[in-house]
Coordinates of C-alpha atoms in Angstrom, one line a residue:
X207 CA 8.2 20.0 -123.8
X208 CA 9.3 23.2 -122.4
X209 CA 12.4 24.7 -123.6
X210 CA 15.1 26.3 -121.1
X211 CA 13.9 30.0 -121.3
X212 CA 10.5 28.8 -120.3
X213 CA 11.6 26.7 -117.4
X214 CA 13.8 29.7 -116.5
X215 CA 10.9 31.8 -116.4
X216 CA 8.6 29.6 -114.7
X217 CA 11.2 29.2 -112.0
X218 CA 12.0 32.9 -111.4
X219 CA 8.4 33.6 -111.4
X220 CA 7.8 30.8 -108.6
X221 CA 10.3 32.3 -106.2
X222 CA 9.1 36.1 -107.0
X223 CA 5.6 35.3 -106.1
X224 CA 6.6 33.6 -102.9
X225 CA 8.7 36.1 -101.9
X226 CA 6.5 38.9 -102.5
X227 CA 3.8 37.3 -100.5
X228 CA 6.2 37.8 -97.3
X229 CA 5.8 40.8 -95.3
X230 CA 9.4 41.1 -94.4
X231 CA 10.8 40.5 -97.9
X232 CA 10.9 42.1 -101.4
X233 CA 12.6 41.0 -104.4
X234 CA 14.4 42.4 -107.3
X235 CA 15.1 39.5 -109.5
X236 CA 15.0 39.9 -113.3
X237 CA 13.9 37.3 -115.9
X238 CA 16.5 36.3 -118.4
X239 CA 19.1 37.7 -116.5
X240 CA 22.6 37.7 -118.0
X241 CA 24.8 38.6 -115.1
X242 CA 27.2 35.9 -114.2
X243 CA 26.3 33.7 -111.4
X244 CA 23.3 36.0 -109.8
X245 CA 19.8 36.4 -110.9
X246 CA 19.2 39.1 -108.4
X247 CA 18.4 40.1 -104.7
X248 CA 15.8 39.7 -102.0
X249 CA 15.6 42.8 -99.8
X250 CA 15.0 42.3 -96.2
X251 CA 13.3 44.5 -93.7
X252 CA 13.1 44.7 -90.0
X253 CA 9.6 45.4 -89.7
X254 CA 6.5 44.4 -92.2
X255 CA 6.3 48.2 -93.6
X256 CA 8.9 47.5 -96.4
X257 CA 10.3 51.1 -95.8
X258 CA 13.7 52.1 -97.0
X259 CA 14.3 53.4 -93.4
X260 CA 13.7 49.7 -92.1
X261 CA 15.8 47.7 -94.7
X262 CA 18.0 45.2 -93.0
X263 CA 19.9 44.3 -95.8
X264 CA 20.0 42.2 -98.8
X265 CA 21.1 38.4 -99.9
X266 CA 22.3 37.9 -103.6
X267 CA 20.1 34.9 -104.9
X268 CA 20.3 32.3 -107.7
X269 CA 17.4 30.6 -109.4
X270 CA 17.7 27.3 -111.1
X271 CA 15.1 25.3 -112.8
X272 CA 14.7 21.8 -113.5
X273 CA 11.8 19.5 -115.2
X274 CA 10.5 17.1 -112.7
X275 CA 6.9 15.5 -112.1
X276 CA 8.0 14.0 -108.6
X277 CA 7.2 16.9 -106.2
X278 CA 7.3 14.7 -102.7
X279 CA 10.8 15.1 -102.0
X280 CA 11.7 17.5 -98.9
X281 CA 15.2 17.3 -99.9
X282 CA 17.0 17.3 -103.2
X283 CA 20.5 17.5 -104.7
X284 CA 21.6 20.1 -107.4
X285 CA 24.9 19.7 -109.4
X286 CA 26.4 23.3 -109.2
X287 CA 29.5 25.0 -111.1
X288 CA 32.0 25.2 -109.2
X289 CA 33.1 28.2 -110.5
X290 CA 29.8 29.8 -109.2
X291 CA 30.4 28.4 -106.0
X292 CA 33.7 30.3 -105.9
X293 CA 31.9 33.6 -107.0
X294 CA 29.3 33.1 -104.4
X295 CA 32.3 33.0 -101.5
X296 CA 34.1 35.9 -102.9
X297 CA 30.8 37.9 -102.9
X298 CA 30.0 36.8 -99.0
X299 CA 27.4 34.5 -99.6
X300 CA 24.2 33.8 -101.6
X301 CA 20.8 31.9 -101.5
X302 CA 20.3 29.4 -104.0
X303 CA 16.8 28.4 -105.1
X304 CA 16.1 25.3 -107.5
X305 CA 12.3 25.1 -108.7
X306 CA 10.9 22.1 -110.1
X307 CA 8.6 22.6 -112.8
X308 CA 6.0 19.2 -113.2
X309 CA 3.2 19.0 -115.1
X310 CA 4.1 20.9 -118.2
X311 CA 4.2 24.0 -115.9
X312 CA 1.3 23.6 -114.2
X313 CA 3.0 22.6 -110.6
X314 CA 6.1 24.2 -109.0
X315 CA 7.8 23.3 -105.7
X316 CA 10.5 25.5 -104.7
X317 CA 13.8 24.0 -102.6
X318 CA 16.5 26.3 -101.3
X319 CA 20.2 26.4 -99.8
X320 CA 21.8 28.9 -97.4
X321 CA 25.4 29.1 -99.1
X322 CA 27.1 31.2 -96.4
X323 CA 31.0 31.6 -96.8
X324 CA 31.6 28.4 -94.3
X325 CA 29.5 26.2 -96.3
X326 CA 30.7 27.6 -99.4
X327 CA 34.4 26.7 -98.4
X328 CA 33.4 23.2 -97.3
X329 CA 31.9 22.6 -100.6
X330 CA 35.0 24.0 -102.6
X331 CA 37.2 22.0 -100.4
X332 CA 35.2 18.8 -101.3
X333 CA 35.1 19.7 -104.8
X334 CA 38.9 19.8 -105.2
X335 CA 39.8 19.8 -108.8
X336 CA 36.2 19.0 -110.4
X337 CA 34.2 21.4 -112.2
X338 CA 30.8 20.6 -110.4
X339 CA 29.8 20.0 -106.9
X340 CA 26.6 18.4 -105.6
X341 CA 24.8 21.1 -103.5
X342 CA 21.8 19.7 -100.7
X343 CA 18.7 21.9 -100.6
X344 CA 15.4 21.5 -98.4
X345 CA 11.9 22.7 -99.8
X346 CA 11.4 26.2 -99.0
X347 CA 8.4 26.7 -96.6
X348 CA 5.0 28.3 -97.3
X349 CA 4.3 30.5 -94.4
X350 CA 5.5 34.1 -94.2
X351 CA 7.5 34.1 -90.9
X352 CA 9.4 31.0 -91.5
X353 CA 10.5 32.3 -95.1
X354 CA 11.9 35.6 -93.3
X355 CA 13.7 33.5 -90.7
X356 CA 15.6 31.8 -93.2
X357 CA 16.6 35.1 -94.8
X358 CA 17.4 37.0 -91.3
X359 CA 19.4 34.3 -90.4
X360 CA 21.4 33.8 -93.6
X361 CA 21.8 37.6 -93.4
X362 CA 23.1 37.7 -90.0
X363 CA 25.8 34.5 -90.7
X364 CA 26.8 35.9 -94.0
X365 CA 28.0 39.0 -92.3
X366 CA 29.5 37.2 -89.3
X367 CA 31.6 35.2 -91.7
X368 CA 32.3 37.8 -94.6
X369 CA 35.9 38.2 -93.1
X370 CA 36.6 34.4 -92.8
X371 CA 36.8 33.9 -96.7
X372 CA 39.8 32.7 -96.3
X373 CA 42.7 31.3 -93.8
X374 CA 41.9 28.6 -91.2
X375 CA 39.1 27.7 -89.8
X376 CA 39.6 26.0 -86.3
X377 CA 37.6 23.2 -84.5
X378 CA 36.4 23.3 -81.0
X379 CA 39.0 20.8 -79.8
X380 CA 41.9 23.0 -81.5
X381 CA 40.9 25.8 -79.8
X382 CA 40.7 24.1 -76.2
X383 CA 44.3 22.9 -76.8
X384 CA 45.6 25.9 -77.7
X385 CA 44.2 27.6 -74.5
X386 CA 42.7 30.5 -76.1
X387 CA 38.8 29.2 -76.2
X388 CA 36.6 31.6 -74.0
X389 CA 33.3 30.6 -74.8
X390 CA 30.9 29.8 -77.7
X391 CA 27.5 31.2 -79.1
X392 CA 25.1 30.3 -81.7
X393 CA 23.3 33.5 -83.0
X394 CA 19.7 33.2 -84.5
X395 CA 17.8 35.9 -86.0
X396 CA 14.1 35.4 -87.2
X397 CA 10.4 36.1 -87.0
X398 CA 7.6 35.0 -85.1
X399 CA 9.2 32.1 -83.4
X400 CA 7.1 30.9 -80.6
X401 CA 9.3 28.1 -80.1
X402 CA 13.0 28.7 -80.0
X403 CA 14.2 25.2 -79.7
X404 CA 12.2 24.1 -83.0
X405 CA 13.3 27.4 -84.8
X406 CA 17.0 26.1 -84.2
X407 CA 16.1 22.6 -85.3
X408 CA 14.6 23.2 -88.5
X409 CA 17.0 26.3 -89.6
X410 CA 20.7 26.4 -90.1
X411 CA 23.0 27.3 -87.4
X412 CA 26.5 28.0 -86.9
X413 CA 28.8 28.0 -84.0
X414 CA 30.9 31.1 -83.3
X415 CA 34.1 31.4 -80.6
X416 CA 35.0 34.0 -78.6
X417 CA 38.7 34.1 -78.9
X418 CA 41.1 35.5 -76.2
X419 CA 42.0 39.0 -77.4
X420 CA 39.7 39.3 -79.9
X421 CA 36.5 41.0 -80.2
X422 CA 35.3 39.2 -83.5
X423 CA 33.5 35.8 -82.7
X424 CA 35.2 33.1 -85.1
X425 CA 33.2 30.6 -87.1
X426 CA 34.0 26.9 -86.3
X427 CA 34.8 24.6 -88.8
X428 CA 31.4 22.9 -88.6
X429 CA 27.9 22.9 -89.3
X430 CA 25.6 21.2 -87.1
X431 CA 23.2 18.7 -88.7
X432 CA 20.3 16.6 -87.8
X433 CA 20.0 18.7 -84.1
X434 CA 18.0 17.1 -81.5
X435 CA 17.0 19.0 -78.1
X436 CA 16.5 17.3 -75.1
X437 CA 14.6 18.4 -72.1
X438 CA 13.7 16.5 -68.6
X439 CA 10.3 17.7 -67.5
X440 CA 9.7 16.8 -63.7
X441 CA 5.9 15.5 -63.4
X442 CA 4.2 12.5 -61.4
X443 CA 3.2 10.0 -64.1
X444 CA 0.4 8.0 -62.7
X445 CA -2.4 5.2 -63.6
X446 CA -5.3 5.2 -60.9
X447 CA -3.0 5.5 -57.6
X448 CA -0.3 4.2 -58.9
X449 CA 2.8 6.2 -59.4
X450 CA 5.1 5.0 -62.5
X451 CA 7.4 7.5 -63.1
X452 CA 8.7 11.4 -61.4
X453 CA 9.3 12.9 -64.9
X454 CA 9.6 12.2 -68.5
X455 CA 11.7 13.3 -71.8
X456 CA 10.7 15.6 -74.6
X457 CA 13.1 15.1 -77.6
X458 CA 12.6 17.5 -80.6
X459 CA 14.0 17.2 -83.8
X460 CA 12.7 17.9 -87.5
X461 CA 10.9 15.0 -87.8
X462 CA 8.4 16.1 -84.8
X463 CA 8.3 16.0 -80.9
X464 CA 8.7 12.7 -79.0
X465 CA 7.5 12.1 -75.1
X466 CA 9.8 9.4 -73.9
X467 CA 8.4 7.7 -70.6
X468 CA 11.1 5.3 -69.0
X469 CA 13.3 3.6 -71.6
X470 CA 10.7 1.7 -73.6
X471 CA 7.6 3.9 -74.3
X472 CA 7.3 6.7 -76.4
X473 CA 4.7 9.1 -78.0
X474 CA 5.6 10.6 -81.1
X475 CA 3.8 13.9 -82.4
X476 CA 4.3 15.2 -85.8
X477 CA 4.4 18.7 -86.5
X478 CA 1.8 20.9 -85.0
X479 CA 0.5 17.9 -82.9
X480 CA -2.2 16.7 -85.3
X481 CA -1.1 12.9 -84.9
X482 CA 0.4 10.8 -82.4
X483 CA 2.1 7.3 -82.8
X484 CA 2.6 5.0 -79.9
X485 CA 5.7 2.8 -79.9
X486 CA 6.8 0.3 -77.2
X487 CA 9.9 -1.7 -77.4
X488 CA 11.1 -3.5 -73.8
X489 CA 14.3 -2.3 -72.4
X490 CA 17.3 -4.6 -72.1
X491 CA 17.5 -3.9 -68.5
X492 CA 15.1 -6.3 -66.3
X493 CA 14.2 -3.9 -63.5
X494 CA 13.4 -0.9 -66.1
X495 CA 11.4 -3.5 -68.4
X496 CA 9.3 -4.5 -65.3
X497 CA 8.3 -1.0 -64.8
X498 CA 8.0 -0.1 -68.2
X499 CA 6.0 -2.9 -69.3
X500 CA 3.6 -2.4 -66.2
X501 CA 3.0 0.6 -67.2
X502 CA 2.1 -0.2 -70.9
X503 CA -0.2 -2.9 -70.0
X504 CA -1.7 -0.6 -67.2
X505 CA -2.2 2.3 -69.9
X506 CA -3.9 -0.5 -72.0
X507 CA -6.1 -1.9 -69.5
X508 CA -7.4 1.5 -67.8
X509 CA -7.6 3.6 -71.1
X510 CA -5.4 6.5 -69.7
X511 CA -2.4 7.6 -67.9
X512 CA -1.8 11.2 -66.0
X513 CA 0.9 13.8 -66.5
X514 CA 0.2 15.5 -62.8
X515 CA -3.3 16.3 -63.3
X516 CA -3.9 16.0 -67.1
X517 CA -5.1 13.0 -68.1
X518 CA -3.7 11.4 -71.8
X519 CA -6.5 9.0 -73.2
X520 CA -5.4 5.8 -74.6
X521 CA -5.6 6.2 -78.9
X522 CA -5.6 2.5 -80.1
X523 CA -5.0 4.0 -83.8
X524 CA -1.7 5.2 -82.8
X525 CA -0.1 1.9 -81.7
X526 CA 2.8 1.4 -83.9
X527 CA 2.1 -1.9 -85.6
X528 CA 6.1 -2.7 -86.0
X529 CA 6.0 -3.1 -82.5
X530 CA 4.1 -6.4 -82.5
X531 CA 2.9 -5.6 -79.1
X532 CA 0.8 -8.9 -77.8
X533 CA -1.1 -8.2 -74.6
X534 CA -1.2 -11.9 -73.4
X535 CA 2.6 -12.4 -74.2
X536 CA 3.4 -9.2 -72.7
X537 CA 1.7 -10.2 -69.4
X538 CA 3.3 -13.5 -69.2
X539 CA 6.5 -11.7 -69.8
X540 CA 5.9 -9.3 -67.0
X541 CA 5.1 -12.3 -64.5
X542 CA 8.5 -13.7 -65.4
X543 CA 10.5 -10.4 -65.0
X544 CA 8.8 -9.4 -61.7
X545 CA 10.2 -12.8 -60.3
X546 CA 13.7 -11.6 -61.5
X547 CA 13.2 -8.4 -60.0
X548 CA 11.9 -10.1 -56.6
X549 CA 15.1 -12.6 -56.4
X550 CA 17.4 -9.5 -56.8
X551 CA 15.4 -7.7 -53.8
X552 CA 15.7 -10.5 -51.7
X553 CA 19.2 -10.7 -52.6
X554 CA 19.4 -7.0 -51.5
X555 CA 20.7 -6.4 -55.2
X556 CA 20.0 -2.9 -56.1
X557 CA 21.8 -3.4 -59.7
X558 CA 20.2 -4.5 -62.6
X559 CA 20.3 -7.3 -65.3
X560 CA 21.0 -6.6 -68.8
X561 CA 19.8 -9.1 -71.2
X562 CA 22.6 -8.6 -73.4
X563 CA 25.2 -9.6 -71.0
X564 CA 23.6 -12.9 -70.5
X565 CA 24.6 -16.3 -71.5
X566 CA 23.0 -19.6 -71.3
X567 CA 24.7 -20.3 -68.4
X568 CA 23.7 -17.2 -66.5
X569 CA 20.1 -17.5 -67.3
X570 CA 20.5 -21.2 -65.7
X571 CA 22.2 -19.4 -62.4
X572 CA 19.5 -17.1 -62.5
X573 CA 17.1 -19.8 -62.5
X574 CA 18.5 -21.4 -59.6
X575 CA 18.4 -18.5 -57.6
X576 CA 14.5 -18.3 -58.4
X577 CA 13.8 -21.7 -57.4
X578 CA 15.9 -21.5 -53.9
X579 CA 14.7 -18.0 -52.9
X580 CA 11.3 -17.7 -54.4
X581 CA 9.8 -21.2 -54.5
X582 CA 11.9 -22.0 -51.6
X583 CA 12.9 -25.6 -53.0
X584 CA 16.0 -27.7 -53.4
X585 CA 18.2 -26.9 -56.4
X586 CA 18.8 -29.7 -58.7
X587 CA 21.6 -30.6 -61.3
X588 CA 24.3 -29.2 -60.0
X589 CA 27.6 -30.7 -59.7
X590 CA 28.6 -33.3 -56.7
X591 CA 31.0 -32.1 -54.0
X592 CA 30.4 -28.2 -54.4
X593 CA 32.0 -25.9 -51.8
X594 CA 29.9 -25.0 -49.1
X595 CA 30.7 -21.3 -49.7
X596 CA 30.1 -20.6 -53.5
X597 CA 29.8 -17.7 -55.8
X598 CA 26.7 -17.8 -58.5
X599 CA 27.3 -15.4 -61.5
X600 CA 24.4 -14.3 -63.5
X601 CA 25.5 -11.7 -66.0
X602 CA 27.8 -9.2 -64.8
X603 CA 26.4 -9.7 -60.8
X604 CA 27.9 -12.1 -58.5
X605 CA 26.0 -13.7 -55.3
X606 CA 27.8 -15.5 -52.8
X607 CA 25.7 -18.4 -51.2
X608 CA 25.9 -21.3 -49.1
X609 CA 25.2 -24.7 -50.1
X610 CA 23.9 -27.4 -48.0
X611 CA 23.9 -31.1 -49.8
X612 CA 21.0 -33.2 -49.9
X613 CA 20.8 -36.9 -50.2
X614 CA 19.8 -36.9 -53.9
X615 CA 22.8 -36.6 -55.6
X616 CA 23.7 -33.2 -57.3
X617 CA 21.0 -31.4 -55.4
X618 CA 21.5 -28.9 -52.7
X619 CA 19.7 -26.5 -50.2
X620 CA 20.8 -22.9 -51.2
X621 CA 21.0 -19.9 -48.6
X622 CA 21.9 -16.3 -48.4
X623 CA 25.7 -16.5 -47.1
X624 CA 24.3 -13.0 -45.4
X625 CA 21.5 -14.8 -43.5
X626 CA 23.6 -18.0 -42.0
X627 CA 25.2 -17.6 -38.9
X628 CA 28.7 -19.6 -38.6
X629 CA 31.9 -19.7 -37.4
X630 CA 35.3 -19.7 -39.6
X631 CA 38.0 -21.0 -37.4
X632 CA 41.5 -19.9 -38.8
X633 CA 45.2 -20.4 -36.9
X634 CA 47.0 -17.5 -35.5
X635 CA 50.6 -17.0 -35.4
X636 CA 51.0 -19.7 -32.6
X637 CA 49.1 -22.4 -35.0
X638 CA 46.3 -22.1 -32.5
X639 CA 42.5 -22.3 -33.8
X640 CA 40.4 -19.4 -32.7
X641 CA 36.6 -19.1 -34.0
X642 CA 35.8 -15.8 -35.8
X643 CA 33.2 -14.4 -38.3
X644 CA 32.5 -16.1 -41.4
X645 CA 32.8 -12.5 -43.0
X646 CA 36.4 -12.9 -42.4
X647 CA 36.9 -15.1 -45.7
X648 CA 35.8 -11.9 -47.6
X649 CA 38.7 -10.3 -49.3
X650 CA 39.1 -7.0 -51.1
X651 CA 38.1 -8.8 -54.6
X652 CA 34.4 -10.0 -52.7
X653 CA 34.4 -6.8 -51.1
X654 CA 34.2 -4.9 -54.5
X655 CA 32.1 -7.4 -56.6
X656 CA 29.6 -9.1 -54.7
X657 CA 26.2 -7.8 -55.1
X658 CA 24.3 -9.3 -52.2
X659 CA 26.4 -8.1 -49.4
X660 CA 24.8 -6.9 -46.4
X661 CA 27.2 -4.4 -45.1
X662 CA 25.0 -3.6 -42.0
X663 CA 25.4 -7.4 -40.8
X664 CA 29.4 -7.2 -41.0
X665 CA 30.5 -5.9 -37.5
X666 CA 27.7 -7.6 -35.5
X667 CA 28.9 -10.5 -36.8
X668 CA 32.1 -9.9 -35.8
X669 CA 31.0 -8.6 -32.3
X670 CA 28.7 -11.8 -31.4
X671 CA 31.6 -14.2 -31.8
X672 CA 32.7 -15.4 -28.2
X673 CA 35.7 -13.0 -27.6
X674 CA 39.0 -14.4 -27.7
X675 CA 42.6 -13.3 -28.5
X676 CA 41.9 -13.4 -32.2
X677 CA 38.8 -11.3 -32.2
X678 CA 40.5 -7.7 -32.6
X679 CA 43.2 -9.0 -34.7
X680 CA 40.9 -10.7 -37.3
X681 CA 38.7 -7.6 -37.1
X682 CA 41.8 -5.6 -37.7
X683 CA 42.8 -7.7 -40.7
X684 CA 39.2 -7.4 -42.2
X685 CA 39.4 -3.5 -41.6
X686 CA 42.7 -3.2 -44.2
X687 CA 40.4 -5.5 -46.9
X688 CA 37.6 -2.8 -46.6
X689 CA 40.1 0.0 -46.8
X690 CA 41.7 -1.7 -49.6
X691 CA 38.2 -2.2 -51.2
X692 CA 37.0 1.3 -50.6
X693 CA 40.1 2.9 -52.5
X694 CA 39.0 1.2 -55.5
X695 CA 35.2 1.1 -55.4
X696 CA 32.7 3.4 -57.1
X697 CA 29.2 4.6 -56.6
X698 CA 27.1 3.5 -53.9
X699 CA 29.4 0.7 -52.8
X700 CA 32.0 3.4 -51.9
X701 CA 30.1 5.4 -49.5
X702 CA 28.8 2.0 -47.7
X703 CA 32.4 0.4 -47.6
X704 CA 33.7 3.6 -46.1
X705 CA 30.9 3.8 -43.6
X706 CA 31.7 0.3 -42.5
X707 CA 35.1 1.2 -42.2
X708 CA 34.5 3.8 -39.6
X709 CA 32.4 1.1 -37.5
X710 CA 35.0 -1.1 -37.6
X711 CA 38.0 1.0 -36.8
X712 CA 36.1 2.6 -33.8
X713 CA 35.2 -0.5 -32.6
X714 CA 38.7 -1.9 -32.8
X715 CA 40.1 1.3 -31.3
X716 CA 38.4 -0.3 -28.0
X717 CA 40.6 -2.9 -28.0
X718 CA 43.0 -3.9 -25.0
X719 CA 46.8 -3.0 -25.9
X720 CA 47.3 -6.6 -25.1
X721 CA 45.4 -8.1 -27.8
X722 CA 46.3 -5.5 -30.3
X723 CA 49.2 -2.8 -31.0
X724 CA 48.2 0.6 -29.9
X725 CA 50.0 2.1 -33.2
X726 CA 48.0 -0.2 -35.6
X727 CA 44.8 1.1 -33.9
X728 CA 45.7 4.5 -34.1
X729 CA 46.6 4.4 -37.7
X730 CA 43.7 2.3 -38.5
X731 CA 41.4 5.0 -37.2
X732 CA 43.3 8.1 -38.5
X733 CA 43.6 6.5 -42.1
X734 CA 39.9 6.0 -41.9
X735 CA 38.9 9.3 -41.0
X736 CA 41.5 10.9 -43.5
X737 CA 39.5 9.1 -46.4
X738 CA 36.6 11.0 -44.8
X739 CA 37.9 14.3 -44.5
X740 CA 41.2 16.2 -43.6
X741 CA 42.6 15.6 -40.1
X742 CA 42.0 17.7 -37.5
X743 CA 44.5 19.3 -35.2
X744 CA 43.9 16.9 -32.2
X745 CA 44.5 13.7 -34.5
X746 CA 47.7 15.6 -36.1
X747 CA 48.9 15.7 -32.5
X748 CA 48.2 12.4 -31.7
X749 CA 50.3 11.5 -35.0
X750 CA 53.0 13.4 -34.0
X751 CA 53.1 11.9 -30.3
X752 CA 53.5 8.6 -32.3
X753 CA 56.4 9.9 -34.1
X754 CA 58.3 11.3 -31.2
X755 CA 57.8 8.0 -29.0
X756 CA 60.9 5.9 -29.1
X757 CA 58.9 2.5 -29.2
X758 CA 57.5 3.8 -32.5
X759 CA 58.4 1.4 -35.4
X760 CA 59.7 2.4 -38.6
X761 CA 56.8 1.1 -40.3
X762 CA 54.4 3.3 -38.2
X763 CA 56.5 6.4 -38.6
X764 CA 55.9 5.8 -42.6
X765 CA 52.4 5.3 -41.9
X766 CA 52.0 8.5 -39.3
X767 CA 54.0 10.7 -41.8
X768 CA 51.9 9.7 -44.9
X769 CA 49.1 10.7 -43.0
X770 CA 50.4 14.2 -42.2
X771 CA 51.1 14.5 -45.8
X772 CA 55.0 15.0 -45.1
X773 CA 56.0 12.6 -48.3
X774 CA 59.9 13.5 -47.9
X775 CA 60.0 12.2 -44.4
X776 CA 58.0 9.2 -45.1
X777 CA 60.2 8.3 -47.8
X778 CA 63.3 8.6 -45.5
X779 CA 61.9 6.3 -42.9
X780 CA 60.5 3.8 -46.0
X781 CA 64.2 3.4 -47.0
X782 CA 65.2 2.2 -43.3
X783 CA 63.0 -0.9 -44.0
X784 CA 64.3 -4.3 -45.4
X785 CA 63.0 -4.9 -48.9
X786 CA 60.7 -7.7 -47.4
X787 CA 59.0 -4.9 -45.0
X788 CA 58.8 -2.5 -47.9
X789 CA 57.1 -4.8 -50.5
X790 CA 54.9 -5.7 -47.6
X791 CA 54.3 -2.1 -46.7
X792 CA 53.1 -1.4 -50.4
X793 CA 50.3 -4.1 -49.8
X794 CA 48.9 -1.9 -47.0
X795 CA 45.8 0.5 -47.6
X796 CA 47.8 3.0 -46.0
X797 CA 50.0 3.1 -49.3
X798 CA 47.1 4.7 -50.7
X799 CA 48.5 8.0 -49.1
X800 CA 51.9 7.6 -50.8
X801 CA 52.7 10.4 -53.3
X802 CA 54.2 8.9 -56.4

């Protein structure tokens, strides 16, 4: 059994031997040193000559030894005296070494921790009234450049943090709320760095804030851990003549480098790229899974894929067994997924289905759509007396269809509502019935939520109906639903709605005066344009003419002033409306321009 003096001597010598082999570092560490808390210094040089004139600085070091035969760990913890940690803080920082001595002194492994003022403050804060505090250490690297980088970086951070041994350390949110944050920086100093991203990942970094009115960067109250970097690489990913992706992601971490293709397929490279592990896990998104699974199966079958012109061969030894990838099962799954994608495409649905959102009812409804639109067969097992126009929900998606009852009970022919051509016959104010487009029944909620809307079919359907006194009135009402939906829409749907609003407003503006009031036509056209851009002088002139006309109604006056951006005038005329008229006006989409 080795005694404490022998353990200390072996530990100190191990560190000294490791440091002295680095061209940029030198050691002045005494054996059996009695100085409290420190064992000596590591001197750091700007160049590899170790001349006095090239001295960059020095870092105090403390070395501890422990008997342990297990040298497989990359990280350890060591219990340190709080008094020592406090001494390191007042001295401006320290590098702590812990050496594991094994096999009766024949084997050694060195671990280290950069104890900067910010880290020491955190350790002491966590320790509270305790006399001991665990410190986490990492294995000390073997190559000289990595050793030098640790000391270069630690010295730089200790100097930047030297004046922050006491006082409050702020976090980013606090500085932003105070309005004093100008920018942030992550300083880094090292030797022989060929990959800056990996250098940041493998070494300890700190974030500093530039404060308004101060020339000294202030360290933030945080130490980033488990750092990952993400890079998007634009490139064509192909197998034979088929293009699968237009780019891939490179994710770097301390564990290695990962190439990610789509959402499901990754290639993980260990340090130095000596080994590659292929992993595949199906995405929950159906469209994504269809492409990713097709890519994986093609990679298996053809034995390669290309990144631009670089051929990446298939290596069966790299397949992660945990993925349990069965080729025949995967082929069957891909066939099923492609049928789902096909029915979405038939119904013009560009959205995706997330399997996590699907209930048993959703899967059943999806099966009905496949039967109707791919198999072209009647759908059986439905309820009796269903409405001829119905909505089918599949997860978060909604599809409107028409149902034609068959002789067999609970069996219907299912058709796409937007591919059918029939008339809707509402009553006008005089209780007279006139045919209009079937799409007249779609209200704001349907225009916002249905996933199989054919926006290009809406206006032509209204125009095809044989002209009658309800033609433009019905179209005008439908335009209000479109505008209201637009104001609440997001993404691509918002653009489609606005385009449709413009088409309807322009067509409605051609309506004869005896069929549609001129004030309504003007406000419909201009409120649509105002949603697209600021009104031009001619359009504003049209509104002022409306305001000056004696026959203009109070409601139209309110709308005109809102489009002109004159809130006070709009409020004055709004006050002249009855309570019922005010309540009704608030339902109109032009109220969107009211400044609350």
